[in-house]
Short mmCIF file of C-alpha atoms and ligand atoms in Angstrom, two decimals:
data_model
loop_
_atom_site.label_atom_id
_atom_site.label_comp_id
_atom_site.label_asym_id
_atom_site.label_seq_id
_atom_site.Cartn_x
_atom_site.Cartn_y
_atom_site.Cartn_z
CA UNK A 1 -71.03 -40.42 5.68
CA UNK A 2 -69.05 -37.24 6.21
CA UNK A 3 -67.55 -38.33 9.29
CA UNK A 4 -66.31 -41.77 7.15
CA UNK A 5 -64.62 -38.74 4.21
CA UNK A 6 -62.84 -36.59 7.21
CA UNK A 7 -61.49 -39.74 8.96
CA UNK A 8 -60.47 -41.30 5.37
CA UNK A 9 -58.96 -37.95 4.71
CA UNK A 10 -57.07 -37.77 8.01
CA UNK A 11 -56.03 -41.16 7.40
CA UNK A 12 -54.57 -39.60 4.12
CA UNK A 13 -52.38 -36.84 5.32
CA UNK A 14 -51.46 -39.12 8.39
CA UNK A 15 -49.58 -41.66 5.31
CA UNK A 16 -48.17 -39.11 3.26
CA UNK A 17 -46.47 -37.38 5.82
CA UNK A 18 -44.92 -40.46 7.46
CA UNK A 19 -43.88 -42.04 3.48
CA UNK A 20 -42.38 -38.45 2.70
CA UNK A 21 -40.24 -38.26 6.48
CA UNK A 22 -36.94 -37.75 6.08
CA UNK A 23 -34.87 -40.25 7.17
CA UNK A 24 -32.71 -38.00 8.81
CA UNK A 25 -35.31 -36.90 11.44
CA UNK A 26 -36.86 -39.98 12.49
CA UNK A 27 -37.24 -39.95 15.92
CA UNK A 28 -39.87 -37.78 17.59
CA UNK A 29 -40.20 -37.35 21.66
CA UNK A 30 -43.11 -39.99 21.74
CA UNK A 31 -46.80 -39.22 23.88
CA UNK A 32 -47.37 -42.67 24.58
CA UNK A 33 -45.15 -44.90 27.13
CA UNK A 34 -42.27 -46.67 26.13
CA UNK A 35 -42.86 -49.96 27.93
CA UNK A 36 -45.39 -51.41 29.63
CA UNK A 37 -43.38 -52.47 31.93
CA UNK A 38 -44.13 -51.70 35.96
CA UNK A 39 -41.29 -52.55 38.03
CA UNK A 40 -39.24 -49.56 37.89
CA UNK A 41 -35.25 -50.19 37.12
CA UNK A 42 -32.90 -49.29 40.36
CA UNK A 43 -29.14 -51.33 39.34
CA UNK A 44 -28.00 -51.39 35.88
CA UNK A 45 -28.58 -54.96 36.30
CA UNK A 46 -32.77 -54.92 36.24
CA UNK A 47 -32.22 -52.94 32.78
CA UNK A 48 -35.16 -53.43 30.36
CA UNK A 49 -32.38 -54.61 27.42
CA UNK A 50 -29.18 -55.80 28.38
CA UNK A 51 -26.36 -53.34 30.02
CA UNK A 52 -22.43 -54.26 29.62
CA UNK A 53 -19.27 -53.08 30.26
CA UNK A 54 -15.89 -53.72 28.98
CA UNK A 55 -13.62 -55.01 30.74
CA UNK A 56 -10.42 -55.46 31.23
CA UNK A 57 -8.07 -58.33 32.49
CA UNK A 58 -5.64 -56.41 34.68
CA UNK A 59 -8.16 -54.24 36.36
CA UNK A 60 -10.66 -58.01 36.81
CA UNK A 61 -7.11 -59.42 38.54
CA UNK A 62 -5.64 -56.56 40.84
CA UNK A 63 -8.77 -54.20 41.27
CA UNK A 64 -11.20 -56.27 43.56
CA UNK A 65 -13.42 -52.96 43.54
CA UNK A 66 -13.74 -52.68 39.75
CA UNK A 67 -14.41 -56.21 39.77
CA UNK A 68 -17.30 -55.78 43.07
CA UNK A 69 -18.99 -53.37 40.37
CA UNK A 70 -18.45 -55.50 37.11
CA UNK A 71 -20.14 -58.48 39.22
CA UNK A 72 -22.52 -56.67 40.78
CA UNK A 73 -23.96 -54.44 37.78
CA UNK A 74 -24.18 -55.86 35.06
CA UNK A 75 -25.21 -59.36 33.08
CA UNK A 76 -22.95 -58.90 29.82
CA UNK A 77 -19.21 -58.24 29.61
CA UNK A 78 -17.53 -57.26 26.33
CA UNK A 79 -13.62 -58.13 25.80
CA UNK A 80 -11.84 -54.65 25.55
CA UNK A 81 -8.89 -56.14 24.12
CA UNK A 82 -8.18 -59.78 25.58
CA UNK A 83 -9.95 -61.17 22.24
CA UNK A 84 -7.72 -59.16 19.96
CA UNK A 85 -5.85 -61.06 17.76
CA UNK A 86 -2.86 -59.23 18.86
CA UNK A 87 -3.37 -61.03 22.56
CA UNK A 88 -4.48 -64.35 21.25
CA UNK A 89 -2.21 -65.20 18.02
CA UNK A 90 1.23 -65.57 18.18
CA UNK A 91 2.04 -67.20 15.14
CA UNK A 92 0.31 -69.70 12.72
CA UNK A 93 -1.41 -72.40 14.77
CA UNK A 94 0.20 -70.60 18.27
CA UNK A 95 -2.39 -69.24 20.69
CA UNK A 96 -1.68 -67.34 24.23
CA UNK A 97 -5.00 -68.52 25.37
CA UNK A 98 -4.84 -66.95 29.37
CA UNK A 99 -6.28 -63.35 28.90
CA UNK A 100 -9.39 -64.86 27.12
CA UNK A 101 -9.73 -67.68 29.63
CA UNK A 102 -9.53 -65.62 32.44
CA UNK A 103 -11.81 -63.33 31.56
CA UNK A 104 -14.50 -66.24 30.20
CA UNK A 105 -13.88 -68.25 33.59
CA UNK A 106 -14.61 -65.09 35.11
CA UNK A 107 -18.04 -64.80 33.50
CA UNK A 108 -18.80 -68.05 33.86
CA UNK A 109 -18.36 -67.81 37.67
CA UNK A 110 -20.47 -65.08 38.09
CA UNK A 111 -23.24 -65.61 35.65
CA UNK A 112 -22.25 -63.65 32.67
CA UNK A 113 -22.56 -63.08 29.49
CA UNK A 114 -19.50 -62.48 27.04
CA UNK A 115 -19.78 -60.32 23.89
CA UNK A 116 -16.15 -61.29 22.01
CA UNK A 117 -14.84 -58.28 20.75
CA UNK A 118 -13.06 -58.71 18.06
CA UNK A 119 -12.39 -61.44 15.42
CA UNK A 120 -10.80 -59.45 12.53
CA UNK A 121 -9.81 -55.71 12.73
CA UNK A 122 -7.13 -54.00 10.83
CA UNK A 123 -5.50 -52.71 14.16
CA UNK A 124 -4.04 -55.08 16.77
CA UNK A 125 -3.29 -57.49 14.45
CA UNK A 126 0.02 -59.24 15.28
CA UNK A 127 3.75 -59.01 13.41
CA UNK A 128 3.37 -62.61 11.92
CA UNK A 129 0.27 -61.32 10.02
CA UNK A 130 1.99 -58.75 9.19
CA UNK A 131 4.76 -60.31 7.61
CA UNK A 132 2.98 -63.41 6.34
CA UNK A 133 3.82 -63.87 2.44
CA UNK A 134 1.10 -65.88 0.60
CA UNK A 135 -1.83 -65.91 -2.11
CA UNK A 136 -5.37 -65.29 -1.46
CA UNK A 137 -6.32 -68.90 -0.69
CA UNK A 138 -3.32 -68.91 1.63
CA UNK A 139 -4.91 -65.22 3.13
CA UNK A 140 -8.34 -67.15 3.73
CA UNK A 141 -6.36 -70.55 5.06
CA UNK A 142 -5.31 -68.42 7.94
CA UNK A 143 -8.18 -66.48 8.39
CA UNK A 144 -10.13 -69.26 8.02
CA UNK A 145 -7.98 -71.19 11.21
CA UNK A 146 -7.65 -68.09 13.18
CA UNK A 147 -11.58 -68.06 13.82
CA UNK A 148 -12.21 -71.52 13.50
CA UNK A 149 -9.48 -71.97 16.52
CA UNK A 150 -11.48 -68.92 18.57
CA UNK A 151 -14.98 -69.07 18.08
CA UNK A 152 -14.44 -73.08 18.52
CA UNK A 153 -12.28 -72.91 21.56
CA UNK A 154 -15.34 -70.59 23.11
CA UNK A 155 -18.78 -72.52 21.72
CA UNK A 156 -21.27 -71.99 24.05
CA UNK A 157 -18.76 -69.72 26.25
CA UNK A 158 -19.32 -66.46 24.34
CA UNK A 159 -22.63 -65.81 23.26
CA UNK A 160 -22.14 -63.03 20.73
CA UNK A 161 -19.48 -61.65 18.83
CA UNK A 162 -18.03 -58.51 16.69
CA UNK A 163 -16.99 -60.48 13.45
CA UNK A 164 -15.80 -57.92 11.83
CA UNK A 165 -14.77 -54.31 13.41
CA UNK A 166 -14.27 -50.77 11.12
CA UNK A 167 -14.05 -51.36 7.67
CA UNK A 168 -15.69 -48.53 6.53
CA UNK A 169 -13.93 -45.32 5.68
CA UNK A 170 -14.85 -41.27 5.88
CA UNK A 171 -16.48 -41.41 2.34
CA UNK A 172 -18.33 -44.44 2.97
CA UNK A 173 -15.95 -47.51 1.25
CA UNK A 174 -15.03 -50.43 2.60
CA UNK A 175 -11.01 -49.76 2.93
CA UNK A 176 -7.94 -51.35 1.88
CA UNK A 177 -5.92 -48.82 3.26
CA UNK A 178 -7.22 -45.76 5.15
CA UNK A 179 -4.30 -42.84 5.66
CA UNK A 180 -1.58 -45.11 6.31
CA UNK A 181 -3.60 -47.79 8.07
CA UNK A 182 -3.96 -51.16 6.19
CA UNK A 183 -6.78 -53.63 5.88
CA UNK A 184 -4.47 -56.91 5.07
CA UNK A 185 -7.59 -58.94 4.79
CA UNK A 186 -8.97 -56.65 2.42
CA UNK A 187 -5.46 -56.24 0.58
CA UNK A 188 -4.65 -59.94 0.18
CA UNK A 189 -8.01 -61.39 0.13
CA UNK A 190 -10.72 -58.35 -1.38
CA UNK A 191 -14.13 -57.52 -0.07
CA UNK A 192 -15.37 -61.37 0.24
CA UNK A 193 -12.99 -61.66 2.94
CA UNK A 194 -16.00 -60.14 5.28
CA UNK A 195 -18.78 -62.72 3.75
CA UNK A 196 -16.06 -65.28 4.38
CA UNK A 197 -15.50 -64.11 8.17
CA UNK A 198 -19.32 -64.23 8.86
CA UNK A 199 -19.50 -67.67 7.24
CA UNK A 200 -16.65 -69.22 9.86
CA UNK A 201 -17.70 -67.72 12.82
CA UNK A 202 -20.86 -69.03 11.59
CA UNK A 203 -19.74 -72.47 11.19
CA UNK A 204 -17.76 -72.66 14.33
CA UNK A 205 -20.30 -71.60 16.56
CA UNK A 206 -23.90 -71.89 14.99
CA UNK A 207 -25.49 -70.33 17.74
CA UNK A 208 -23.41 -67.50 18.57
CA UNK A 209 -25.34 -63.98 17.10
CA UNK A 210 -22.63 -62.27 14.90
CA UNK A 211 -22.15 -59.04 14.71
CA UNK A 212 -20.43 -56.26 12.19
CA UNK A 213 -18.87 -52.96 14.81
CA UNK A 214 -18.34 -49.43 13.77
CA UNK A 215 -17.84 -46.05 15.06
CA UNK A 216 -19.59 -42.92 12.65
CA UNK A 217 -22.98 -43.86 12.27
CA UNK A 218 -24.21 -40.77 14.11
CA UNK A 219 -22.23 -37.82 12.84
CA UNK A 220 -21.61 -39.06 9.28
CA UNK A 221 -23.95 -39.70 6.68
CA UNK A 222 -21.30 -41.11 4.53
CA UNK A 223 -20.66 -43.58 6.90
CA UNK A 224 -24.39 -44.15 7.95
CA UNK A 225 -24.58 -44.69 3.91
CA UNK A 226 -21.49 -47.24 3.86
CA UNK A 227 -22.99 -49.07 6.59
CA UNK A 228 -26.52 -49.56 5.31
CA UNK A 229 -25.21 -50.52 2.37
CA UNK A 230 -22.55 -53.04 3.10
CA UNK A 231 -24.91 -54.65 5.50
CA UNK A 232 -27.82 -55.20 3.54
CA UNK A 233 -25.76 -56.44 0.43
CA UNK A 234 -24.45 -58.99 3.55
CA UNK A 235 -28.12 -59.75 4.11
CA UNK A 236 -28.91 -60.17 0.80
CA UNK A 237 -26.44 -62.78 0.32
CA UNK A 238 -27.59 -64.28 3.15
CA UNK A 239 -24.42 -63.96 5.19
CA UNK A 240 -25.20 -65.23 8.49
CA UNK A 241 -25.53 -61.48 10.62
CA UNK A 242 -27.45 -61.26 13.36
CA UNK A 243 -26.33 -57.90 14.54
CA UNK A 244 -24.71 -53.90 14.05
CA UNK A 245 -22.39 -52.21 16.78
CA UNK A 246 -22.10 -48.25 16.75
CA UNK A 247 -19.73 -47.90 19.20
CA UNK A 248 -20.63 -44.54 19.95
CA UNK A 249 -17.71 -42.82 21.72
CA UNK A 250 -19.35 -39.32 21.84
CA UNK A 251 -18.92 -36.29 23.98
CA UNK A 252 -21.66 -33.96 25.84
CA UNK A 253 -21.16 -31.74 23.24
CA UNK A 254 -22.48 -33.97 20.29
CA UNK A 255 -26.06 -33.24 19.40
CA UNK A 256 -28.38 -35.28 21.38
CA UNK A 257 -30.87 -35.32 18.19
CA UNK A 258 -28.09 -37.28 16.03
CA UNK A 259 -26.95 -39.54 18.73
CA UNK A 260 -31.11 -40.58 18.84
CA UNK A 261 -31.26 -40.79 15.42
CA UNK A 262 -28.78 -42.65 14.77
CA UNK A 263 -30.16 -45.18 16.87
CA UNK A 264 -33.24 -45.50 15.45
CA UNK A 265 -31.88 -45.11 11.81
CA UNK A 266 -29.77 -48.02 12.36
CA UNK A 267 -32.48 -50.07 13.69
CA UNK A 268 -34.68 -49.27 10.51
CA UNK A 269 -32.47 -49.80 7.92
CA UNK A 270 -30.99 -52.75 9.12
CA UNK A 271 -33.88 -54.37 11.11
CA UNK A 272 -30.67 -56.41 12.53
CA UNK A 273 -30.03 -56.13 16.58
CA UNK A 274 -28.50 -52.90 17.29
CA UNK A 275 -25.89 -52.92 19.98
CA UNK A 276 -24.33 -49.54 21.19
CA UNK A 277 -21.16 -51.11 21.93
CA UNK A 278 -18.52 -49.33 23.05
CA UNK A 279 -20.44 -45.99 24.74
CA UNK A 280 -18.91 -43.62 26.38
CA UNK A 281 -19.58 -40.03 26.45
CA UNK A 282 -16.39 -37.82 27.03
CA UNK A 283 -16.56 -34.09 28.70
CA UNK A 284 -12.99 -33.18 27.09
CA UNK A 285 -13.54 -33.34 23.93
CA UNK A 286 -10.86 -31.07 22.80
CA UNK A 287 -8.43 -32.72 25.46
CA UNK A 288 -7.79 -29.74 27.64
CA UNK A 289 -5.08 -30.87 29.93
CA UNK A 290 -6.79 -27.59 32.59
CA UNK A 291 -10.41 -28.89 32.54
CA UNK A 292 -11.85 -29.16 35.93
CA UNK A 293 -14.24 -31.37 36.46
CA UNK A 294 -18.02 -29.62 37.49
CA UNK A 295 -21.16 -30.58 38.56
CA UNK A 296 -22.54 -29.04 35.39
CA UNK A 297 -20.17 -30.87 33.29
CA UNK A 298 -21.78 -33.83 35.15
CA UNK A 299 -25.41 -33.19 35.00
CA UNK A 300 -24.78 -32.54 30.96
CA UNK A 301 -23.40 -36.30 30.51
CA UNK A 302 -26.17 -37.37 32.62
CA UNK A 303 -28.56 -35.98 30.09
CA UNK A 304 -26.68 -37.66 26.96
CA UNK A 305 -26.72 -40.89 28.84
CA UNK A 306 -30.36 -41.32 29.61
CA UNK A 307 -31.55 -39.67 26.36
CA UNK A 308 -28.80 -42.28 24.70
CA UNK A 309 -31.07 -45.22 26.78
CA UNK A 310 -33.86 -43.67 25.98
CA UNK A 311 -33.62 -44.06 22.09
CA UNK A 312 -32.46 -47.86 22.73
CA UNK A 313 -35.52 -48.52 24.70
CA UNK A 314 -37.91 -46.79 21.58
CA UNK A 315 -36.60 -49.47 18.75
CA UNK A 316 -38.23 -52.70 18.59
CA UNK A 317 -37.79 -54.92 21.44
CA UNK A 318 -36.33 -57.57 19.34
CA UNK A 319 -33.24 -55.73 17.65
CA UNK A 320 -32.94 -54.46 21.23
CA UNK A 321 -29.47 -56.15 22.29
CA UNK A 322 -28.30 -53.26 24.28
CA UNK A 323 -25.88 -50.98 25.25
CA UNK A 324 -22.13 -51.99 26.54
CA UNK A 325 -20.32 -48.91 28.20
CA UNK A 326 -16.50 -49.17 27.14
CA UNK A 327 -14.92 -49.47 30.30
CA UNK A 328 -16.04 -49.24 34.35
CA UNK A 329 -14.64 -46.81 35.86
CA UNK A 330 -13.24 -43.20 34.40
CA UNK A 331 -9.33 -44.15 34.91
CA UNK A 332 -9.84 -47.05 33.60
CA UNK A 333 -11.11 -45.38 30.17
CA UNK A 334 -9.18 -45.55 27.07
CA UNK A 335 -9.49 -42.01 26.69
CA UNK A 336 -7.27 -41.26 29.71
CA UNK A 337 -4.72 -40.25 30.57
CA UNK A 338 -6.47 -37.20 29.12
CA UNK A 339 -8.10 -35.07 31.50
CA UNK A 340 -11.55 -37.04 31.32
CA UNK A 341 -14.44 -38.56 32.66
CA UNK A 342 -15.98 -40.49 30.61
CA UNK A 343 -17.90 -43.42 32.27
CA UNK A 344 -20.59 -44.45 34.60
CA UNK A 345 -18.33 -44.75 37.53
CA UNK A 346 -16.16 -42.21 39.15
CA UNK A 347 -11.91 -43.14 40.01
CA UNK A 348 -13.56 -43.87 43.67
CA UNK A 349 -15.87 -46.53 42.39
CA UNK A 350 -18.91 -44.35 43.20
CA UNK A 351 -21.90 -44.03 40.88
CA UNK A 352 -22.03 -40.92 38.85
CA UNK A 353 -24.93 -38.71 37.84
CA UNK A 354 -24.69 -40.55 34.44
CA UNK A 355 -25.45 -43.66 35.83
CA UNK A 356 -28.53 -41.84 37.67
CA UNK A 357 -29.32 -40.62 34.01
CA UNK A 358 -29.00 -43.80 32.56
CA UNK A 359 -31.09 -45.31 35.01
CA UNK A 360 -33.56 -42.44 34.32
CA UNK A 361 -33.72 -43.86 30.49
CA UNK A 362 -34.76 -47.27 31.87
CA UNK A 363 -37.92 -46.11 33.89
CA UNK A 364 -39.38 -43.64 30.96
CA UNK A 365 -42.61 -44.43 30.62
CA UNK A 366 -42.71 -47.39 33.15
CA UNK A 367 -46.26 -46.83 34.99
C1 LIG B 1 -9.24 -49.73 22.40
C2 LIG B 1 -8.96 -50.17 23.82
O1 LIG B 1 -9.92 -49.60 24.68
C3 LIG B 1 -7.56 -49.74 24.21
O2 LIG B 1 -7.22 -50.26 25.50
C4 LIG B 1 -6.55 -50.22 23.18
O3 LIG B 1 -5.28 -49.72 23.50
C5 LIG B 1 -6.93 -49.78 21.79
O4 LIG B 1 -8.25 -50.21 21.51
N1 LIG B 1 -12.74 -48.95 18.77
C6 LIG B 1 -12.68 -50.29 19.04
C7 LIG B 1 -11.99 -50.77 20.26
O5 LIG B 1 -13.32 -51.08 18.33
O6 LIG B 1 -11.40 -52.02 20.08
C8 LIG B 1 -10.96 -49.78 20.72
O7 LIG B 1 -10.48 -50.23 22.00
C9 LIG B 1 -11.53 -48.39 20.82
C10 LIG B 1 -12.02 -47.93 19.48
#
């Protein structure tokens, strides 16, 4: 009988103390393993979620050993910008299809899959958009075309894609115009434009998963907020979205605890896929143009990396749809020409400690 009170009362403390955790500190270093899984990882490519880069066109067509690693590493590509609407729309009803063909031929050649980024974002939107005069029906007429024309063209061809990228702003809002960047979709056709978006894509493609992008979730809680709460109001109106991208560019020195949490916040609250989309973890944060590169610089990233994996491979297998490094190499990285070195892959194609450390991520736990 006593033993039945102390385990009752055990059971007790155990509930109130996980109901009354703060959200903020989620994620503890776990005892037990991560996976059950026994083949240990060794490429990128036998990852226990899926592993992508982004890629670029010019690189894919004049750098045969960028393109050696893209093929050989990895089994998802994301579109760094050759699904913009800046490289795709020309004018009302005028496409430049060849970036996006190339790079979904590509992928189609060599057994991959293609994560679209982006249908609407407030940057890299062309002139004519720009310029266009109309009323809100005329706003969601083009919108409406613009994706019905993309996602259509690439049924079946892309498998996943960012719907909607950065709407949210530093106090948590969904923007019309953030310092002197404007949201025109937001402007002309006001916050249903994003439902509407969803809907389309939806429509167009009924199988593709659909995704909502932003960068913040793991230093702001404003932002963590804004997301939340746009995305279960999306949810609850039963927008069709399947999944969340925190992009993630981060630097070594970010606190490892928030870039964790983050994850696992965003898995929780959202119980959507979670897709670390465009990762990369920078060692010049303050853009020194003098910064030498060391090995201690290196083992440091190598220790975000895998701890970044890590967290990815704790959240539920299902809203497990990976991570997608944003870019291949470290030239190749938006961030340069800064001083830099962002990536998994060093300017001589050779595998950095980071990609040792993310590799390191895969295998915790595997026995
Ligand atoms: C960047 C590309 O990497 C650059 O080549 C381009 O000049 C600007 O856009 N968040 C995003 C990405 O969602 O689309 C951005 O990509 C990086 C920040």
């Amino acid at each position: 009988m006593k033993k039945k009170y102390i385990f009752l009362l055990v059971l007790a403390v155990c509930f109130i103390g996980l109901t009354s955790c703060n959200n903020e500190y989620l994620y503890t270093e776990p005892n037990n393993p991560v996976t059950t899984r026994t083949d240990t990882s060794e490429s990128l490519k036998d990852s226990p979620f899926p592993f992508g880069l982004a890629v670029s066109v010019n690189y894919l067509k004049n750098d045969e050993c960028y393109k050696e690693i893209v093929k050989g590493e990895v089994t998802r590509i994301s579109t760094e910008n050759a699904m913009k609407m800046n490289v795709i729309s020309r004018g009302r009803k005028e496409y430049n299809w060849i970036d996006p063909d190339y790079i979904v031929g590509f992928a189609h050649n060599n057994n991959l899959k293609i994560h679209g980024h982006t249908l609407l974002w407030y940057r890299q939107t062309p002139q004519w958009i720009a310029n266009f005069k109309g009323e809100k029906e005329d706003w969601i007429e083009i919108m409406k075309e613009y994706i019905f024309d993309v996602v259509g063209r690439y049924k079946g061809k892309v498998s996943s894609w960012d719907v909607i990228n950065e709407v949210i702003n530093d106090n948590g809002e969904v923007y019309e115009k953030n310092g002197s960047n404007e949201n025109l979709w937001m402007k002309n056709i006001g916050i249903e434009y994003i439902d509407l978006a969803f809907h389309f894509a939806h429509e167009a493609d009924p199988d593709a998963l659909l995704f909502y992008n932003e960068y913040g979730y793991e230093y702001s809680q404003s932002r963590r907020k804004g997301v939340n709460e746009l995305v279960n109001s999306l949810k609850k109106r039963g927008v069709p979205i399947h999944g969340i991208g925190l992009q993630m560019h981060t630097n070594i020195n970010h606190p490892i605890s928030d870039l964790r949490n983050s994850i696992i916040m965003l898995a929780d609250s959202t119980k959507l896929q979670v897709h670390i989309s465009e990762l990369d973890v920078s060692l010049n944060p303050k853009h020194d143009p003098a910064l030498k590169l060391t090995d201690e610089l290196l083992k440091r990233q190598q220790v975000h990396y895998c701890e970044i994996v890590k967290a990815m491979n704790r959240i539920p297998k299902e809203q497990q749809f990976g991570i997608t490094c944003w870019g291949v190499i470290d030239s190749s990285s938006y961030m340069a020409p800064n001083p830099d070195w962002p990536l998994l892959f060093d300017n001589y194609y050779q595998k950095k400690p980071a990609y040792q450390g993310v590799i390191e991520g895969f295998n915790v736990g595997v026995n």
